[in-house]
Amino acid sequence: MSVIPDESDARSNRPQVPAADQTLRILRHLARRPAPIAATALARDLGIPRSTVYHLLATLEEHGFVVHLPQERRWGLGTSAFELAGGYARQEPLARLGRPLLAALADRIGESAHLAVMSGRDVLYIVEERAVRRPALVTDVGVRLPAHLTATGRAMLASLPRAQVRALYPDAASFTDRTGRGPARPAELRDLLREVRQAGIASEDGEVTPGFRSVAAAVHDHAGWPVAAVAVTWEGERGSDPAQEVRGAARMLQSRLGYDRR
C-alpha cells in the first residue's frame, strides 16, 4: 500500500492537523479581543463545535495559555501566552527581518532608512540604515522621539483606535516640541492623522530636525494593529518622491512577518 499522499490532497487548503489549526485559531482570536470571551462565543465566531472548543480550552488552560474566569464565564489569555510574547521580543524578529529590507531600500533610493515601534507617546528606533555619503541622523538605534512629530509615529498613530490616540494626547500638555513646528493640541493632531489615513503615507518636514524631511508607512498585524513603521529621511529637496518605495518596503516586511496570511 502506497504511503505517498495523493496530489489532490497535497493541493488541498485543508489543515493537515485540524486540532492544531483549531487551537491556534482560538489563541489568535483571544489575542485580537479587547477582553475575555465566552466559550460559546468562541465556538460561534470560529465555527468550531462547542464540545471541541471546551476540550481545547481545557488543554490550553492546563498549559497556562488561557485562563478561565468562572464568575464571568469567560476565557482570556494566560501567562504562557505572555511568555511567548516575551520570547518574541527577545528574538527581535522585527529587527532581524527589517534590517536587510531597509538596507536594500537605502541602496535603491540613496537615502537613509529606519524602522521604529511605538512606546507610549514616543517612537523607539530599532533599525537604522544610513545611505552612503548621507549625514548622520538623530534616529539612531535606541533613540526615542515624540511620536506626534515623526513620520513613523504619525503612520502608527493614524492606525490606532481614535480613543487610544485621545488617551495618549488628552490635552496640550501632552505635546512636546523640538523645532517650533508640528501639532501642539489634540485637534491639530486629529486633523493631521485624518490626512495620513486619507493619503496612506505619513510625512514630516523639519519638525524633528530643521532642513530634514521624512516619509513613513506602517506595518500592520493580522488585526490591523500597527506593529512598526518604515521611514526614509533626507536633507533638502529630492527629485523623486520615495513614498511608493517606503510603502513597498512596509508591505514586504508585513508579509515576511506572516501578517499577510489569513
mmCIF file of C-alpha atoms in Angstrom:
data_model
loop_
_atom_site.group_PDB
_atom_site.id
_atom_site.type_symbol
_atom_site.label_atom_id
_atom_site.label_comp_id
_atom_site.label_asym_id
_atom_site.label_seq_id
_atom_site.Cartn_x
_atom_site.Cartn_y
_atom_site.Cartn_z
ATOM 1 C CA MET A 1 0.000 0.000 0.000
ATOM 2 C CA SER A 2 1.385 3.391 -1.015
ATOM 3 C CA VAL A 3 2.124 5.942 1.712
ATOM 4 C CA ILE A 4 2.628 8.780 -0.768
ATOM 5 C CA PRO A 5 -0.182 11.321 -0.357
ATOM 6 C CA ASP A 6 -2.488 11.867 -3.288
ATOM 7 C CA GLU A 7 -1.645 15.004 -5.328
ATOM 8 C CA SER A 8 -5.157 16.343 -4.828
ATOM 9 C CA ASP A 9 -4.644 16.123 -1.064
ATOM 10 C CA ALA A 10 -1.348 17.985 -1.335
ATOM 11 C CA ARG A 11 -3.101 20.789 -3.160
ATOM 12 C CA SER A 12 -5.884 20.982 -0.592
ATOM 13 C CA ASN A 13 -6.090 24.025 1.632
ATOM 14 C CA ARG A 14 -7.476 21.969 4.479
ATOM 15 C CA PRO A 15 -5.244 21.885 7.562
ATOM 16 C CA GLN A 16 -3.285 18.649 7.922
ATOM 17 C CA VAL A 17 -3.649 18.723 11.722
ATOM 18 C CA PRO A 18 -7.168 20.055 12.453
ATOM 19 C CA ALA A 19 -6.736 20.136 16.254
ATOM 20 C CA ALA A 20 -3.578 22.238 15.948
ATOM 21 C CA ASP A 21 -5.290 24.549 13.468
ATOM 22 C CA GLN A 22 -8.284 24.994 15.783
ATOM 23 C CA THR A 23 -6.049 25.605 18.806
ATOM 24 C CA LEU A 24 -4.067 28.302 17.026
ATOM 25 C CA ARG A 25 -7.263 29.917 15.753
ATOM 26 C CA ILE A 26 -8.589 30.082 19.326
ATOM 27 C CA LEU A 27 -5.387 31.710 20.588
ATOM 28 C CA ARG A 28 -5.336 34.211 17.730
ATOM 29 C CA HIS A 29 -8.983 35.108 18.282
ATOM 30 C CA LEU A 30 -8.399 35.659 22.002
ATOM 31 C CA ALA A 31 -5.379 37.834 21.214
ATOM 32 C CA ARG A 32 -7.494 40.050 18.978
ATOM 33 C CA ARG A 33 -10.250 40.567 21.518
ATOM 34 C CA PRO A 34 -10.173 43.594 23.851
ATOM 35 C CA ALA A 35 -11.457 41.449 26.747
ATOM 36 C CA PRO A 36 -12.032 37.775 27.700
ATOM 37 C CA ILE A 37 -14.762 35.977 25.791
ATOM 38 C CA ALA A 38 -17.260 33.183 26.457
ATOM 39 C CA ALA A 39 -16.553 29.713 25.093
ATOM 40 C CA THR A 40 -19.885 29.721 23.270
ATOM 41 C CA ALA A 41 -18.877 32.947 21.524
ATOM 42 C CA LEU A 42 -15.556 31.380 20.526
ATOM 43 C CA ALA A 43 -17.377 28.401 19.035
ATOM 44 C CA ARG A 44 -19.773 30.679 17.161
ATOM 45 C CA ASP A 45 -17.134 33.086 15.872
ATOM 46 C CA LEU A 46 -14.732 30.369 14.720
ATOM 47 C CA GLY A 47 -17.255 27.786 13.527
ATOM 48 C CA ILE A 48 -15.817 25.106 15.817
ATOM 49 C CA PRO A 49 -18.125 22.669 17.673
ATOM 50 C CA ARG A 50 -18.696 23.760 21.269
ATOM 51 C CA SER A 51 -17.556 20.408 22.668
ATOM 52 C CA THR A 52 -14.278 20.744 20.751
ATOM 53 C CA VAL A 53 -13.779 24.298 21.986
ATOM 54 C CA TYR A 54 -14.254 23.200 25.618
ATOM 55 C CA HIS A 55 -11.771 20.330 25.216
ATOM 56 C CA LEU A 56 -9.156 22.590 23.596
ATOM 57 C CA LEU A 57 -9.634 25.315 26.199
ATOM 58 C CA ALA A 58 -9.150 22.773 28.983
ATOM 59 C CA THR A 59 -5.849 21.647 27.458
ATOM 60 C CA LEU A 60 -4.709 25.224 26.895
ATOM 61 C CA GLU A 61 -5.625 26.066 30.492
ATOM 62 C CA GLU A 62 -3.569 23.127 31.761
ATOM 63 C CA HIS A 63 -0.520 24.558 29.977
ATOM 64 C CA GLY A 64 -1.172 28.127 31.066
ATOM 65 C CA PHE A 65 -2.028 29.558 27.646
ATOM 66 C CA VAL A 66 -5.564 30.510 28.669
ATOM 67 C CA VAL A 67 -7.237 31.328 31.963
ATOM 68 C CA HIS A 68 -10.863 30.740 32.923
ATOM 69 C CA LEU A 69 -12.770 33.470 34.746
ATOM 70 C CA PRO A 70 -15.566 31.413 36.384
ATOM 71 C CA GLN A 71 -17.595 34.315 37.749
ATOM 72 C CA GLU A 72 -17.742 35.896 34.296
ATOM 73 C CA ARG A 73 -17.894 32.547 32.452
ATOM 74 C CA ARG A 74 -15.259 33.820 30.069
ATOM 75 C CA TRP A 75 -11.809 32.858 28.825
ATOM 76 C CA GLY A 76 -8.739 35.017 28.289
ATOM 77 C CA LEU A 77 -5.056 34.597 27.531
ATOM 78 C CA GLY A 78 -2.830 33.165 30.258
ATOM 79 C CA THR A 79 0.749 33.684 31.428
ATOM 80 C CA SER A 80 2.225 31.211 28.945
ATOM 81 C CA ALA A 81 0.912 33.375 26.115
ATOM 82 C CA PHE A 82 2.656 36.330 27.766
ATOM 83 C CA GLU A 83 5.886 34.298 27.889
ATOM 84 C CA LEU A 84 5.585 33.722 24.148
ATOM 85 C CA ALA A 85 5.331 37.477 23.639
ATOM 86 C CA GLY A 86 8.478 37.946 25.722
ATOM 87 C CA GLY A 87 10.321 35.361 23.664
ATOM 88 C CA TYR A 88 9.205 37.108 20.508
ATOM 89 C CA ALA A 89 10.638 40.384 21.809
ATOM 90 C CA ARG A 90 13.930 38.770 22.845
ATOM 91 C CA GLN A 91 14.455 37.183 19.447
ATOM 92 C CA GLU A 92 13.925 40.561 17.731
ATOM 93 C CA PRO A 93 12.230 39.288 14.549
ATOM 94 C CA LEU A 94 11.243 42.815 13.555
ATOM 95 C CA ALA A 95 14.847 43.998 13.556
ATOM 96 C CA ARG A 96 16.233 40.797 12.028
ATOM 97 C CA LEU A 97 13.725 40.749 9.184
ATOM 98 C CA GLY A 98 13.639 44.520 8.769
ATOM 99 C CA ARG A 99 17.373 45.198 8.571
ATOM 100 C CA PRO A 100 18.017 43.640 5.105
ATOM 101 C CA LEU A 101 14.851 45.234 3.706
ATOM 102 C CA LEU A 102 15.906 48.669 4.943
ATOM 103 C CA ALA A 103 19.454 48.204 3.669
ATOM 104 C CA ALA A 104 18.066 47.430 0.207
ATOM 105 C CA LEU A 105 15.681 50.397 0.445
ATOM 106 C CA ALA A 106 18.523 52.775 1.364
ATOM 107 C CA ASP A 107 20.615 51.451 -1.530
ATOM 108 C CA ARG A 108 17.794 51.843 -4.058
ATOM 109 C CA ILE A 109 16.874 55.428 -3.254
ATOM 110 C CA GLY A 110 20.194 56.673 -1.887
ATOM 111 C CA GLU A 111 18.715 57.965 1.371
ATOM 112 C CA SER A 112 18.829 56.722 4.963
ATOM 113 C CA ALA A 113 16.061 54.398 6.143
ATOM 114 C CA HIS A 114 14.887 53.394 9.605
ATOM 115 C CA LEU A 115 12.404 51.187 11.420
ATOM 116 C CA ALA A 116 10.583 52.244 14.593
ATOM 117 C CA VAL A 117 7.995 50.907 17.047
ATOM 118 C CA MET A 118 5.597 52.737 19.373
ATOM 119 C CA SER A 119 6.499 53.117 23.049
ATOM 120 C CA GLY A 120 3.892 55.188 24.849
ATOM 121 C CA ARG A 121 3.874 58.656 23.257
ATOM 122 C CA ASP A 122 7.320 58.022 21.755
ATOM 123 C CA VAL A 123 8.715 56.058 18.876
ATOM 124 C CA LEU A 124 11.716 53.817 19.529
ATOM 125 C CA TYR A 125 14.111 53.246 16.636
ATOM 126 C CA ILE A 126 15.233 49.624 16.283
ATOM 127 C CA VAL A 127 16.955 49.690 12.863
ATOM 128 C CA GLU A 128 18.948 52.463 11.175
ATOM 129 C CA GLU A 129 20.467 52.030 7.699
ATOM 130 C CA ARG A 130 22.456 55.090 6.679
ATOM 131 C CA ALA A 131 22.897 55.650 2.949
ATOM 132 C CA VAL A 132 26.356 56.277 1.547
ATOM 133 C CA ARG A 133 27.555 59.873 1.902
ATOM 134 C CA ARG A 134 24.448 60.919 3.770
ATOM 135 C CA PRO A 135 24.595 62.890 7.048
ATOM 136 C CA ALA A 136 24.077 61.267 10.444
ATOM 137 C CA LEU A 137 20.508 61.442 11.776
ATOM 138 C CA VAL A 138 19.039 61.614 15.259
ATOM 139 C CA THR A 139 17.129 58.387 14.531
ATOM 140 C CA ASP A 140 19.877 56.045 15.699
ATOM 141 C CA VAL A 141 19.066 52.634 17.202
ATOM 142 C CA GLY A 142 17.712 53.011 20.742
ATOM 143 C CA VAL A 143 16.740 56.678 20.320
ATOM 144 C CA ARG A 144 13.255 57.798 21.359
ATOM 145 C CA LEU A 145 11.454 60.732 19.756
ATOM 146 C CA PRO A 146 7.945 62.202 20.207
ATOM 147 C CA ALA A 147 5.584 60.156 18.050
ATOM 148 C CA HIS A 148 3.423 63.125 17.026
ATOM 149 C CA LEU A 149 6.444 64.883 15.451
ATOM 150 C CA THR A 150 7.886 61.937 13.488
ATOM 151 C CA ALA A 151 6.687 60.377 10.253
ATOM 152 C CA THR A 152 6.983 56.892 11.776
ATOM 153 C CA GLY A 153 4.946 57.934 14.801
ATOM 154 C CA ARG A 154 2.250 59.552 12.702
ATOM 155 C CA ALA A 155 1.994 56.467 10.479
ATOM 156 C CA MET A 156 1.355 54.293 13.533
ATOM 157 C CA LEU A 157 -0.872 56.763 15.397
ATOM 158 C CA ALA A 158 -3.101 57.016 12.328
ATOM 159 C CA SER A 159 -3.702 53.262 12.562
ATOM 160 C CA LEU A 160 -4.592 53.242 16.253
ATOM 161 C CA PRO A 161 -8.184 53.464 17.505
ATOM 162 C CA ARG A 162 -9.143 57.104 17.912
ATOM 163 C CA ALA A 163 -9.992 56.527 21.580
ATOM 164 C CA GLN A 164 -6.449 55.366 22.233
ATOM 165 C CA VAL A 165 -4.996 58.429 20.497
ATOM 166 C CA ARG A 166 -7.195 60.621 22.701
ATOM 167 C CA ALA A 167 -5.931 58.777 25.774
ATOM 168 C CA LEU A 168 -2.326 59.324 24.710
ATOM 169 C CA TYR A 169 -2.876 63.017 23.925
ATOM 170 C CA PRO A 170 -5.670 64.278 26.187
ATOM 171 C CA ASP A 171 -4.567 67.933 26.273
ATOM 172 C CA ALA A 172 -1.943 70.446 25.144
ATOM 173 C CA ALA A 173 0.382 69.417 27.998
ATOM 174 C CA SER A 174 0.788 66.031 26.278
ATOM 175 C CA PHE A 175 2.650 67.585 23.338
ATOM 176 C CA THR A 176 6.411 68.209 23.331
ATOM 177 C CA ASP A 177 8.204 70.481 20.882
ATOM 178 C CA ARG A 178 11.581 70.315 19.110
ATOM 179 C CA THR A 179 11.675 72.932 16.377
ATOM 180 C CA GLY A 180 8.544 75.026 16.929
ATOM 181 C CA ARG A 181 6.675 73.072 14.251
ATOM 182 C CA GLY A 182 4.095 70.307 14.406
ATOM 183 C CA PRO A 183 0.788 69.745 16.222
ATOM 184 C CA ALA A 184 0.500 71.261 19.683
ATOM 185 C CA ARG A 185 -3.125 70.457 20.547
ATOM 186 C CA PRO A 186 -5.352 67.375 20.256
ATOM 187 C CA ALA A 187 -7.459 68.938 17.490
ATOM 188 C CA GLU A 188 -4.371 69.660 15.392
ATOM 189 C CA LEU A 189 -3.146 66.080 15.774
ATOM 190 C CA ARG A 190 -6.600 64.755 14.932
ATOM 191 C CA ASP A 191 -6.646 66.734 11.665
ATOM 192 C CA LEU A 192 -3.111 65.636 10.790
ATOM 193 C CA LEU A 193 -3.875 61.943 11.364
ATOM 194 C CA ARG A 194 -7.003 62.227 9.237
ATOM 195 C CA GLU A 195 -4.786 63.401 6.373
ATOM 196 C CA VAL A 196 -2.398 60.490 6.956
ATOM 197 C CA ARG A 197 -5.267 57.984 6.737
ATOM 198 C CA GLN A 198 -6.506 59.538 3.516
ATOM 199 C CA ALA A 199 -3.039 59.619 1.921
ATOM 200 C CA GLY A 200 -1.914 56.209 3.170
ATOM 201 C CA ILE A 201 1.502 57.687 3.980
ATOM 202 C CA ALA A 202 2.830 59.909 6.779
ATOM 203 C CA SER A 203 5.357 62.710 6.481
ATOM 204 C CA GLU A 204 7.154 65.374 8.480
ATOM 205 C CA ASP A 205 9.105 68.402 7.312
ATOM 206 C CA GLY A 206 11.602 69.946 9.707
ATOM 207 C CA GLU A 207 9.630 69.005 12.811
ATOM 208 C CA VAL A 208 12.341 66.668 14.116
ATOM 209 C CA THR A 209 15.457 68.323 12.649
ATOM 210 C CA PRO A 210 15.408 71.588 10.640
ATOM 211 C CA GLY A 211 16.101 71.025 6.960
ATOM 212 C CA PHE A 212 15.285 67.281 7.017
ATOM 213 C CA ARG A 213 12.148 65.569 5.760
ATOM 214 C CA SER A 214 10.760 62.049 6.209
ATOM 215 C CA VAL A 215 8.007 59.815 4.874
ATOM 216 C CA ALA A 216 6.797 56.644 6.590
ATOM 217 C CA ALA A 217 4.344 53.754 6.216
ATOM 218 C CA ALA A 218 3.017 51.499 8.962
ATOM 219 C CA VAL A 219 3.437 47.724 9.199
ATOM 220 C CA HIS A 220 0.208 46.086 10.431
ATOM 221 C CA ASP A 221 -0.549 42.767 12.085
ATOM 222 C CA HIS A 222 -3.489 40.439 11.339
ATOM 223 C CA ALA A 223 -5.888 42.693 13.246
ATOM 224 C CA GLY A 224 -4.701 45.883 11.556
ATOM 225 C CA TRP A 225 -2.701 46.977 14.603
ATOM 226 C CA PRO A 226 0.478 48.967 13.787
ATOM 227 C CA VAL A 227 3.463 46.909 14.945
ATOM 228 C CA ALA A 228 6.117 49.162 13.372
ATOM 229 C CA ALA A 229 6.739 51.785 10.697
ATOM 230 C CA VAL A 230 9.305 52.071 7.904
ATOM 231 C CA ALA A 231 10.646 55.521 7.029
ATOM 232 C CA VAL A 232 13.129 57.312 4.812
ATOM 233 C CA THR A 233 14.743 60.630 5.760
ATOM 234 C CA TRP A 234 16.605 63.086 3.536
ATOM 235 C CA GLU A 235 18.014 66.575 3.640
ATOM 236 C CA GLY A 236 16.694 69.377 1.427
ATOM 237 C CA GLU A 237 14.771 68.662 -1.756
ATOM 238 C CA ARG A 238 14.538 65.428 -3.761
ATOM 239 C CA GLY A 239 13.841 64.965 -7.428
ATOM 240 C CA SER A 240 11.553 61.974 -6.814
ATOM 241 C CA ASP A 241 9.095 61.050 -4.092
ATOM 242 C CA PRO A 242 10.180 57.919 -2.131
ATOM 243 C CA ALA A 243 6.668 57.275 -0.792
ATOM 244 C CA GLN A 244 5.971 54.300 -3.064
ATOM 245 C CA GLU A 245 9.289 52.674 -2.189
ATOM 246 C CA VAL A 246 8.553 53.123 1.504
ATOM 247 C CA ARG A 247 5.073 51.639 1.144
ATOM 248 C CA GLY A 248 6.547 48.676 -0.717
ATOM 249 C CA ALA A 249 9.144 48.038 1.992
ATOM 250 C CA ALA A 250 6.460 48.190 4.706
ATOM 251 C CA ARG A 251 4.272 45.709 2.815
ATOM 252 C CA MET A 252 7.244 43.388 2.289
ATOM 253 C CA LEU A 253 8.112 43.413 6.000
ATOM 254 C CA GLN A 254 4.463 42.810 6.843
ATOM 255 C CA SER A 255 4.493 39.788 4.543
ATOM 256 C CA ARG A 256 7.752 38.414 5.941
ATOM 257 C CA LEU A 257 6.369 38.675 9.456
ATOM 258 C CA GLY A 258 3.474 36.484 8.312
ATOM 259 C CA TYR A 259 0.809 39.126 8.721
ATOM 260 C CA ASP A 260 -0.472 38.827 5.154
ATOM 261 C CA ARG A 261 -1.555 35.253 5.789
ATOM 262 C CA ARG A 262 -5.080 34.557 6.978
#
